[in-house]
Amino acid sequence: MTPPIPNSAGVNTPNLAMPSKACDCHLHIYDERFSQVVQAAVLPGLATISEYRQLQRRLGTERAVIVTPRSYGTENDVTLDAIKQLGLDRARGVAVLRDDVSEATLQKLDAGGIRGVRFSLYTPDHAAVSFKMVEPLAARLAALGWHLQLHWTADQIVEHAAMLKRLPTQIVFDHMARLPQPLGLNHPAVKIVEHLLAQGRTWLKLSGAYLDSQVGEAGDFLDIDAVARHWITVAPQRLVWGSDWPHPTETRKPNDANMLDMLSRWTTERSVLENILVSNPSELYGFD
């Protein structure tokens, strides 16, 4: 048992034993020292690095990938500061950038631990970026070895399938590719993502189970199991896991220990779990 942690329900620790260097590949920091963009759709309260360190101790993870929240627009200092506090040996980041970003800014971000750019467009109305920026920016990021992280709906993946196949960068799909329930694996986006995974330049995050579940926490998110197990079967070496703390979309915060334990519900193979938690993040984000 651990003391209560902000933005996380419960005080239990996971039943799943964490391997050394386990990485949480999706979290956000909200710090009052950095101004948020007031027109953003979601404006959560504070979620600081000191609070996240408490969550790390509870879960047993050692490494982290911090993703600039939508509410900060293209201001990535909150993420750079968080990486600096955790240390480059333990942290990386994903920024939000427009296609007119300067080369000097890209170099500064690279030195600060940024390894990708996120296009969170599942609700385009409140986004600082747009679909038309994806290809021009991808051409510039390829030289840095960065990836594009895409939080798109499954329908958006289908709509932009041709562009996805043209991108010169690695691609990371957020939150299991946002397959809506109850359609789930019957959605046409599945075949598109499978094709991209098979090409060896695409990754997928096992995160945000609550985003597309219809049964919710009361039903243990069981309707998401088939989707997660499918991705593990299809591409176990192209998956990473993320907590999505502080769960900015959720009014009622989930139990992070229970959410982490869902991994052992989706696979019992220790080697697969170590791939998802250690080896795959090390390759994608450049940890030693």
PDB file of C-alpha atoms in Angstrom, residues 54-244:
ATOM      1  CA  GLN A  54       5.185   9.124  -6.356  1.00  0.00           C
ATOM      2  CA  LEU A  55       3.327   7.213  -9.067  1.00  0.00           C
ATOM      3  CA  GLN A  56       6.585   5.728 -10.324  1.00  0.00           C
ATOM      4  CA  ARG A  57       7.350   4.431  -6.851  1.00  0.00           C
ATOM      5  CA  ARG A  58       3.870   2.954  -6.605  1.00  0.00           C
ATOM      6  CA  LEU A  59       4.011   1.246 -10.006  1.00  0.00           C
ATOM      7  CA  GLY A  60       7.690   0.280  -9.982  1.00  0.00           C
ATOM      8  CA  THR A  61       8.576   1.983 -13.274  1.00  0.00           C
ATOM      9  CA  GLU A  62      11.931   3.706 -13.770  1.00  0.00           C
ATOM     10  CA  ARG A  63      11.759   5.439 -17.144  1.00  0.00           C
ATOM     11  CA  ALA A  64       9.213   7.857 -18.560  1.00  0.00           C
ATOM     12  CA  VAL A  65       8.147   9.504 -21.810  1.00  0.00           C
ATOM     13  CA  ILE A  66       6.498  12.875 -21.242  1.00  0.00           C
ATOM     14  CA  VAL A  67       4.076  14.127 -23.879  1.00  0.00           C
ATOM     15  CA  THR A  68       3.289  17.836 -24.177  1.00  0.00           C
ATOM     16  CA  PRO A  69      -0.439  18.250 -23.434  1.00  0.00           C
ATOM     17  CA  ARG A  70      -2.773  19.882 -25.941  1.00  0.00           C
ATOM     18  CA  SER A  71      -3.511  22.657 -23.459  1.00  0.00           C
ATOM     19  CA  TYR A  72       0.050  24.009 -23.846  1.00  0.00           C
ATOM     20  CA  GLY A  73      -0.257  24.397 -27.607  1.00  0.00           C
ATOM     21  CA  THR A  74       3.231  24.359 -29.129  1.00  0.00           C
ATOM     22  CA  GLU A  75       4.940  25.572 -25.937  1.00  0.00           C
ATOM     23  CA  ASN A  76       7.094  22.602 -24.950  1.00  0.00           C
ATOM     24  CA  ASP A  77       9.049  24.069 -22.036  1.00  0.00           C
ATOM     25  CA  VAL A  78       6.858  22.189 -19.546  1.00  0.00           C
ATOM     26  CA  THR A  79       8.036  18.923 -21.112  1.00  0.00           C
ATOM     27  CA  LEU A  80      11.689  19.956 -21.403  1.00  0.00           C
ATOM     28  CA  ASP A  81      11.677  20.970 -17.742  1.00  0.00           C
ATOM     29  CA  ALA A  82      10.161  17.637 -16.704  1.00  0.00           C
ATOM     30  CA  ILE A  83      12.774  15.694 -18.686  1.00  0.00           C
ATOM     31  CA  LYS A  84      15.527  17.723 -17.050  1.00  0.00           C
ATOM     32  CA  GLN A  85      14.134  17.004 -13.584  1.00  0.00           C
ATOM     33  CA  LEU A  86      13.971  13.251 -14.212  1.00  0.00           C
ATOM     34  CA  GLY A  87      17.267  13.156 -16.125  1.00  0.00           C
ATOM     35  CA  LEU A  88      18.082  12.132 -19.693  1.00  0.00           C
ATOM     36  CA  ASP A  89      19.052   8.669 -18.502  1.00  0.00           C
ATOM     37  CA  ARG A  90      15.446   8.147 -17.358  1.00  0.00           C
ATOM     38  CA  ALA A  91      13.260  10.404 -19.489  1.00  0.00           C
ATOM     39  CA  ARG A  92      12.399  11.367 -23.055  1.00  0.00           C
ATOM     40  CA  GLY A  93       9.725  13.611 -24.491  1.00  0.00           C
ATOM     41  CA  VAL A  94       7.274  14.117 -27.338  1.00  0.00           C
ATOM     42  CA  ALA A  95       6.613  17.708 -28.405  1.00  0.00           C
ATOM     43  CA  VAL A  96       3.817  19.514 -30.218  1.00  0.00           C
ATOM     44  CA  LEU A  97       5.132  21.527 -33.185  1.00  0.00           C
ATOM     45  CA  ARG A  98       3.891  23.238 -36.314  1.00  0.00           C
ATOM     46  CA  ASP A  99       5.532  22.708 -39.682  1.00  0.00           C
ATOM     47  CA  ASP A 100       7.132  26.179 -39.597  1.00  0.00           C
ATOM     48  CA  VAL A 101       9.257  25.384 -36.524  1.00  0.00           C
ATOM     49  CA  SER A 102      12.829  26.675 -36.853  1.00  0.00           C
ATOM     50  CA  GLU A 103      15.846  24.416 -37.220  1.00  0.00           C
ATOM     51  CA  ALA A 104      17.321  25.994 -34.097  1.00  0.00           C
ATOM     52  CA  THR A 105      14.252  24.981 -32.104  1.00  0.00           C
ATOM     53  CA  LEU A 106      14.430  21.430 -33.418  1.00  0.00           C
ATOM     54  CA  GLN A 107      18.070  21.167 -32.370  1.00  0.00           C
ATOM     55  CA  LYS A 108      17.297  22.579 -28.916  1.00  0.00           C
ATOM     56  CA  LEU A 109      14.470  20.093 -28.434  1.00  0.00           C
ATOM     57  CA  ASP A 110      16.608  17.190 -29.621  1.00  0.00           C
ATOM     58  CA  ALA A 111      19.330  18.076 -27.120  1.00  0.00           C
ATOM     59  CA  GLY A 112      16.668  18.295 -24.412  1.00  0.00           C
ATOM     60  CA  GLY A 113      15.445  14.747 -24.975  1.00  0.00           C
ATOM     61  CA  ILE A 114      12.571  15.203 -27.427  1.00  0.00           C
ATOM     62  CA  ARG A 115      12.273  12.244 -29.786  1.00  0.00           C
ATOM     63  CA  GLY A 116       8.953  12.782 -31.527  1.00  0.00           C
ATOM     64  CA  VAL A 117       6.122  15.159 -32.400  1.00  0.00           C
ATOM     65  CA  ARG A 118       2.500  14.534 -31.541  1.00  0.00           C
ATOM     66  CA  PHE A 119      -0.459  15.326 -33.746  1.00  0.00           C
ATOM     67  CA  SER A 120      -3.446  15.053 -31.421  1.00  0.00           C
ATOM     68  CA  LEU A 121      -6.300  15.590 -33.863  1.00  0.00           C
ATOM     69  CA  TYR A 122      -9.075  13.341 -32.593  1.00  0.00           C
ATOM     70  CA  THR A 123     -10.916  16.610 -31.928  1.00  0.00           C
ATOM     71  CA  PRO A 124      -9.333  19.020 -34.438  1.00  0.00           C
ATOM     72  CA  ASP A 125     -11.296  22.085 -33.255  1.00  0.00           C
ATOM     73  CA  HIS A 126      -9.028  22.678 -30.261  1.00  0.00           C
ATOM     74  CA  ALA A 127      -5.724  21.565 -31.768  1.00  0.00           C
ATOM     75  CA  ALA A 128      -2.642  23.737 -32.282  1.00  0.00           C
ATOM     76  CA  VAL A 129      -1.757  21.683 -35.370  1.00  0.00           C
ATOM     77  CA  SER A 130      -3.585  20.337 -38.422  1.00  0.00           C
ATOM     78  CA  PHE A 131      -3.533  17.408 -40.824  1.00  0.00           C
ATOM     79  CA  LYS A 132      -1.978  19.538 -43.577  1.00  0.00           C
ATOM     80  CA  MET A 133       1.138  20.008 -41.420  1.00  0.00           C
ATOM     81  CA  VAL A 134       1.878  16.301 -41.034  1.00  0.00           C
ATOM     82  CA  GLU A 135       3.765  15.569 -44.256  1.00  0.00           C
ATOM     83  CA  PRO A 136       5.832  18.790 -44.419  1.00  0.00           C
ATOM     84  CA  LEU A 137       6.979  18.325 -40.829  1.00  0.00           C
ATOM     85  CA  ALA A 138       7.616  14.592 -41.249  1.00  0.00           C
ATOM     86  CA  ALA A 139      10.128  15.313 -43.992  1.00  0.00           C
ATOM     87  CA  ARG A 140      12.116  17.475 -41.560  1.00  0.00           C
ATOM     88  CA  LEU A 141      11.853  15.095 -38.614  1.00  0.00           C
ATOM     89  CA  ALA A 142      13.161  12.125 -40.570  1.00  0.00           C
ATOM     90  CA  ALA A 143      16.661  13.635 -40.583  1.00  0.00           C
ATOM     91  CA  LEU A 144      16.596  13.790 -36.778  1.00  0.00           C
ATOM     92  CA  GLY A 145      15.433  10.202 -36.417  1.00  0.00           C
ATOM     93  CA  TRP A 146      12.276  11.401 -34.669  1.00  0.00           C
ATOM     94  CA  HIS A 147       8.851   9.804 -34.979  1.00  0.00           C
ATOM     95  CA  LEU A 148       5.323  11.099 -35.439  1.00  0.00           C
ATOM     96  CA  GLN A 149       2.914  10.240 -32.631  1.00  0.00           C
ATOM     97  CA  LEU A 150      -0.682  10.268 -33.822  1.00  0.00           C
ATOM     98  CA  HIS A 151      -3.721  10.558 -31.590  1.00  0.00           C
ATOM     99  CA  TRP A 152      -6.314  10.103 -34.313  1.00  0.00           C
ATOM    100  CA  THR A 153      -9.659   8.381 -34.357  1.00  0.00           C
ATOM    101  CA  ALA A 154      -9.903   5.113 -36.244  1.00  0.00           C
ATOM    102  CA  ASP A 155     -11.999   6.889 -38.886  1.00  0.00           C
ATOM    103  CA  GLN A 156      -9.246   9.498 -39.329  1.00  0.00           C
ATOM    104  CA  ILE A 157      -6.694   6.715 -39.793  1.00  0.00           C
ATOM    105  CA  VAL A 158      -8.821   5.329 -42.631  1.00  0.00           C
ATOM    106  CA  GLU A 159      -9.326   8.763 -44.175  1.00  0.00           C
ATOM    107  CA  HIS A 160      -5.585   9.488 -44.226  1.00  0.00           C
ATOM    108  CA  ALA A 161      -4.334   5.963 -45.000  1.00  0.00           C
ATOM    109  CA  ALA A 162      -2.563   6.983 -48.211  1.00  0.00           C
ATOM    110  CA  MET A 163      -0.638   9.729 -46.431  1.00  0.00           C
ATOM    111  CA  LEU A 164       0.361   7.376 -43.615  1.00  0.00           C
ATOM    112  CA  LYS A 165       1.918   5.018 -46.141  1.00  0.00           C
ATOM    113  CA  ARG A 166       3.974   7.880 -47.614  1.00  0.00           C
ATOM    114  CA  LEU A 167       5.447   9.220 -44.386  1.00  0.00           C
ATOM    115  CA  PRO A 168       9.253   8.900 -44.157  1.00  0.00           C
ATOM    116  CA  THR A 169       9.301   8.764 -40.354  1.00  0.00           C
ATOM    117  CA  GLN A 170       8.437   6.137 -37.790  1.00  0.00           C
ATOM    118  CA  ILE A 171       4.776   6.335 -36.724  1.00  0.00           C
ATOM    119  CA  VAL A 172       3.389   5.772 -33.228  1.00  0.00           C
ATOM    120  CA  PHE A 173      -0.364   5.309 -32.839  1.00  0.00           C
ATOM    121  CA  ASP A 174      -1.755   6.477 -29.517  1.00  0.00           C
ATOM    122  CA  HIS A 175      -4.157   4.520 -27.347  1.00  0.00           C
ATOM    123  CA  MET A 176      -4.392   1.268 -29.342  1.00  0.00           C
ATOM    124  CA  ALA A 177      -5.351   3.204 -32.515  1.00  0.00           C
ATOM    125  CA  ARG A 178      -8.612   4.389 -30.913  1.00  0.00           C
ATOM    126  CA  LEU A 179     -10.776   1.529 -32.193  1.00  0.00           C
ATOM    127  CA  PRO A 180     -14.345   2.319 -31.107  1.00  0.00           C
ATOM    128  CA  GLN A 181     -16.439  -0.224 -29.274  1.00  0.00           C
ATOM    129  CA  PRO A 182     -18.401  -2.290 -30.037  1.00  0.00           C
ATOM    130  CA  LEU A 183     -16.963  -2.321 -33.581  1.00  0.00           C
ATOM    131  CA  GLY A 184     -13.440  -2.877 -32.268  1.00  0.00           C
ATOM    132  CA  LEU A 185     -11.422  -5.224 -34.455  1.00  0.00           C
ATOM    133  CA  ASN A 186     -14.033  -5.054 -37.211  1.00  0.00           C
ATOM    134  CA  HIS A 187     -13.138  -1.427 -37.929  1.00  0.00           C
ATOM    135  CA  PRO A 188     -11.342  -0.962 -41.290  1.00  0.00           C
ATOM    136  CA  ALA A 189      -8.518   0.915 -39.540  1.00  0.00           C
ATOM    137  CA  VAL A 190      -7.268  -2.420 -38.190  1.00  0.00           C
ATOM    138  CA  LYS A 191      -6.044  -3.619 -41.594  1.00  0.00           C
ATOM    139  CA  ILE A 192      -4.336  -0.296 -42.266  1.00  0.00           C
ATOM    140  CA  VAL A 193      -2.460  -0.347 -38.960  1.00  0.00           C
ATOM    141  CA  GLU A 194      -1.577  -4.025 -39.435  1.00  0.00           C
ATOM    142  CA  HIS A 195      -0.051  -3.204 -42.827  1.00  0.00           C
ATOM    143  CA  LEU A 196       2.003  -0.365 -41.367  1.00  0.00           C
ATOM    144  CA  LEU A 197       3.170  -2.535 -38.465  1.00  0.00           C
ATOM    145  CA  ALA A 198       4.260  -5.246 -40.897  1.00  0.00           C
ATOM    146  CA  GLN A 199       6.471  -2.728 -42.699  1.00  0.00           C
ATOM    147  CA  GLY A 200       8.502  -2.322 -39.499  1.00  0.00           C
ATOM    148  CA  ARG A 201       8.218   1.441 -39.176  1.00  0.00           C
ATOM    149  CA  THR A 202       5.145   1.712 -36.964  1.00  0.00           C
ATOM    150  CA  TRP A 203       4.519   1.385 -33.232  1.00  0.00           C
ATOM    151  CA  LEU A 204       1.412   1.349 -31.074  1.00  0.00           C
ATOM    152  CA  LYS A 205       0.763   2.364 -27.477  1.00  0.00           C
ATOM    153  CA  LEU A 206      -1.161   0.096 -25.129  1.00  0.00           C
ATOM    154  CA  SER A 207      -2.736   2.942 -23.184  1.00  0.00           C
ATOM    155  CA  GLY A 208      -5.976   4.787 -22.522  1.00  0.00           C
ATOM    156  CA  ALA A 209      -8.235   1.744 -22.236  1.00  0.00           C
ATOM    157  CA  TYR A 210     -10.992   3.972 -20.855  1.00  0.00           C
ATOM    158  CA  LEU A 211     -11.112   6.118 -23.996  1.00  0.00           C
ATOM    159  CA  ASP A 212     -13.003   3.598 -26.124  1.00  0.00           C
ATOM    160  CA  SER A 213     -14.429   1.196 -23.546  1.00  0.00           C
ATOM    161  CA  GLN A 214     -18.188   1.075 -23.196  1.00  0.00           C
ATOM    162  CA  VAL A 215     -18.222  -1.011 -20.009  1.00  0.00           C
ATOM    163  CA  GLY A 216     -15.747   1.262 -18.226  1.00  0.00           C
ATOM    164  CA  GLU A 217     -13.986   0.692 -14.937  1.00  0.00           C
ATOM    165  CA  ALA A 218     -17.078  -0.952 -13.448  1.00  0.00           C
ATOM    166  CA  GLY A 219     -16.695  -3.640 -16.108  1.00  0.00           C
ATOM    167  CA  ASP A 220     -12.899  -3.815 -15.731  1.00  0.00           C
ATOM    168  CA  PHE A 221     -12.586  -2.490 -19.303  1.00  0.00           C
ATOM    169  CA  LEU A 222     -13.087  -6.062 -20.477  1.00  0.00           C
ATOM    170  CA  ASP A 223     -14.385  -4.941 -23.867  1.00  0.00           C
ATOM    171  CA  ILE A 224     -10.878  -3.661 -24.679  1.00  0.00           C
ATOM    172  CA  ASP A 225      -9.179  -7.020 -24.066  1.00  0.00           C
ATOM    173  CA  ALA A 226      -9.703  -8.393 -27.576  1.00  0.00           C
ATOM    174  CA  VAL A 227      -8.145  -5.288 -29.132  1.00  0.00           C
ATOM    175  CA  ALA A 228      -5.098  -5.333 -26.845  1.00  0.00           C
ATOM    176  CA  ARG A 229      -4.552  -9.067 -27.281  1.00  0.00           C
ATOM    177  CA  HIS A 230      -4.815  -8.693 -31.045  1.00  0.00           C
ATOM    178  CA  TRP A 231      -2.076  -6.081 -31.178  1.00  0.00           C
ATOM    179  CA  ILE A 232       0.126  -8.201 -28.909  1.00  0.00           C
ATOM    180  CA  THR A 233      -0.367 -11.185 -31.213  1.00  0.00           C
ATOM    181  CA  VAL A 234       0.272  -9.174 -34.378  1.00  0.00           C
ATOM    182  CA  ALA A 235       3.292  -7.126 -33.296  1.00  0.00           C
ATOM    183  CA  PRO A 236       4.684  -7.805 -29.804  1.00  0.00           C
ATOM    184  CA  GLN A 237       7.972  -6.097 -30.732  1.00  0.00           C
ATOM    185  CA  ARG A 238       6.246  -2.886 -31.838  1.00  0.00           C
ATOM    186  CA  LEU A 239       4.237  -2.115 -28.702  1.00  0.00           C
ATOM    187  CA  VAL A 240       4.876   0.121 -25.706  1.00  0.00           C
ATOM    188  CA  TRP A 241       2.782   0.792 -22.610  1.00  0.00           C
ATOM    189  CA  GLY A 242       1.675   4.107 -21.144  1.00  0.00           C
ATOM    190  CA  SER A 243      -0.247   5.140 -18.038  1.00  0.00           C
ATOM    191  CA  ASP A 244      -1.781   8.314 -19.557  1.00  0.00           C
TER     192      ASP A 244
END
